[in-house]
Amino acid sequence: MSENSNPSHIAIIMDGNGRWAKKQGLPRLSGHKAGMESLKKIVRYCGDNNIENLTVYAFSTENWKRSEEEVSGIFKILVIYLDREIKELHRRGVRLRILGDYSIIPAPAREAVENAIELTKDNKGLSFNIALNYGGRDDILRAAKSIAEDVKEGKLDASDLSEELISSRLYTGDIPDPELIIRTSGELRLSNFLLWQSAYSEFYFTDELWPDFTEDSLKAAINEYKTRKRNFGGR
Ligand code: FPP
């Protein structure tokens, strides 16, 4: 059996920050801060190891249901992360992209994100994609609406619809589908993440909580992926 090569696109559901904090007797936001430290290491590792795309689920369309304190805290942590990391990521050729409608996130986070996108837009290294106010169903719905508008305006014919056309209208547009999706913290769900894009992804679940996830944890996931046989419905 031939081995897979390294995945070119890894997507991660960073779960377990709250439980990590609880275990230490700390407030939930301390868990998210520790999660930021894990993310820092993983982004740098991917950038240094020729991974072309890393997508992380940072804030879902459902996460607005959390307390106001936790929601605003997560966006503050995002600002701190970008303040501390973006120059170094830029130096390493990382391009930052956002998947999701970030027009409605708090202004300081929106501005930090816009500046980071602008600064890194011509970089050719790792594409680091943060899913923010992202939902897989919302992604597909928006693509469907944009195609319907074009059909209504006569720019497209209904017979032009194809899987490629739908893929191109998703937030991931020109980003290839993830070969490997990792979820931490022992939960075995996709939770509305990359629904269309995950059709043929390999899934890797680990009991480790996200703040405990290290470069070695990622290497273990990649090694496991490499042993799997993928046949995309063929033989
Ligand atoms: C899931 O853990 C985590 C989140 C909803 C937020 C992820 C945020 C970070 C890792 C902070 C840094 C992010 C960026 C982009 C800098 P949970 O709170 O659902 O954990 P639980 O299930 O144990 O309660």
PDB file of C-alpha atoms in Angstrom, residues 36-37 39-45 77-92 94 96 116 119-120 128:
ATOM      1  CA  MET A  36      -3.606  31.046  21.638  1.00  0.00           C
ATOM      2  CA  GLU A  37      -0.171  29.831  22.755  1.00  0.00           C
ATOM      3  CA  LEU A  39      -1.976  28.090  17.977  1.00  0.00           C
ATOM      4  CA  LYS A  40       1.218  30.174  17.822  1.00  0.00           C
ATOM      5  CA  LYS A  41       3.358  27.035  17.873  1.00  0.00           C
ATOM      6  CA  ILE A  42       1.243  25.152  15.360  1.00  0.00           C
ATOM      7  CA  VAL A  43       1.179  28.022  12.840  1.00  0.00           C
ATOM      8  CA  ARG A  44       4.946  28.416  13.057  1.00  0.00           C
ATOM      9  CA  TYR A  45       5.430  24.664  12.686  1.00  0.00           C
ATOM     10  CA  ILE A  77      -7.235  37.467  22.423  1.00  0.00           C
ATOM     11  CA  LEU A  78      -7.364  37.540  18.626  1.00  0.00           C
ATOM     12  CA  VAL A  79      -6.173  41.174  18.695  1.00  0.00           C
ATOM     13  CA  ILE A  80      -3.347  40.286  21.102  1.00  0.00           C
ATOM     14  CA  TYR A  81      -2.353  37.339  18.902  1.00  0.00           C
ATOM     15  CA  LEU A  82      -2.197  39.453  15.746  1.00  0.00           C
ATOM     16  CA  ASP A  83      -0.348  42.295  17.514  1.00  0.00           C
ATOM     17  CA  ARG A  84       2.296  39.888  18.755  1.00  0.00           C
ATOM     18  CA  GLU A  85       2.614  37.552  15.797  1.00  0.00           C
ATOM     19  CA  ILE A  86       1.743  39.195  12.510  1.00  0.00           C
ATOM     20  CA  LYS A  87       5.149  40.829  11.814  1.00  0.00           C
ATOM     21  CA  GLU A  88       6.941  37.541  12.415  1.00  0.00           C
ATOM     22  CA  LEU A  89       4.424  35.620  10.306  1.00  0.00           C
ATOM     23  CA  HIS A  90       4.821  38.191   7.528  1.00  0.00           C
ATOM     24  CA  ARG A  91       8.607  37.790   7.704  1.00  0.00           C
ATOM     25  CA  ARG A  92       8.111  34.044   7.265  1.00  0.00           C
ATOM     26  CA  VAL A  94       2.642  33.588   5.793  1.00  0.00           C
ATOM     27  CA  LEU A  96      -3.473  35.465   6.550  1.00  0.00           C
ATOM     28  CA  ALA A 116      -3.091  41.670   8.765  1.00  0.00           C
ATOM     29  CA  LEU A 119       0.034  43.332   5.082  1.00  0.00           C
ATOM     30  CA  THR A 120       0.361  39.669   4.066  1.00  0.00           C
ATOM     31  CA  PHE A 128      -3.163  30.624   7.366  1.00  0.00           C
TER      32      PHE A 128
END
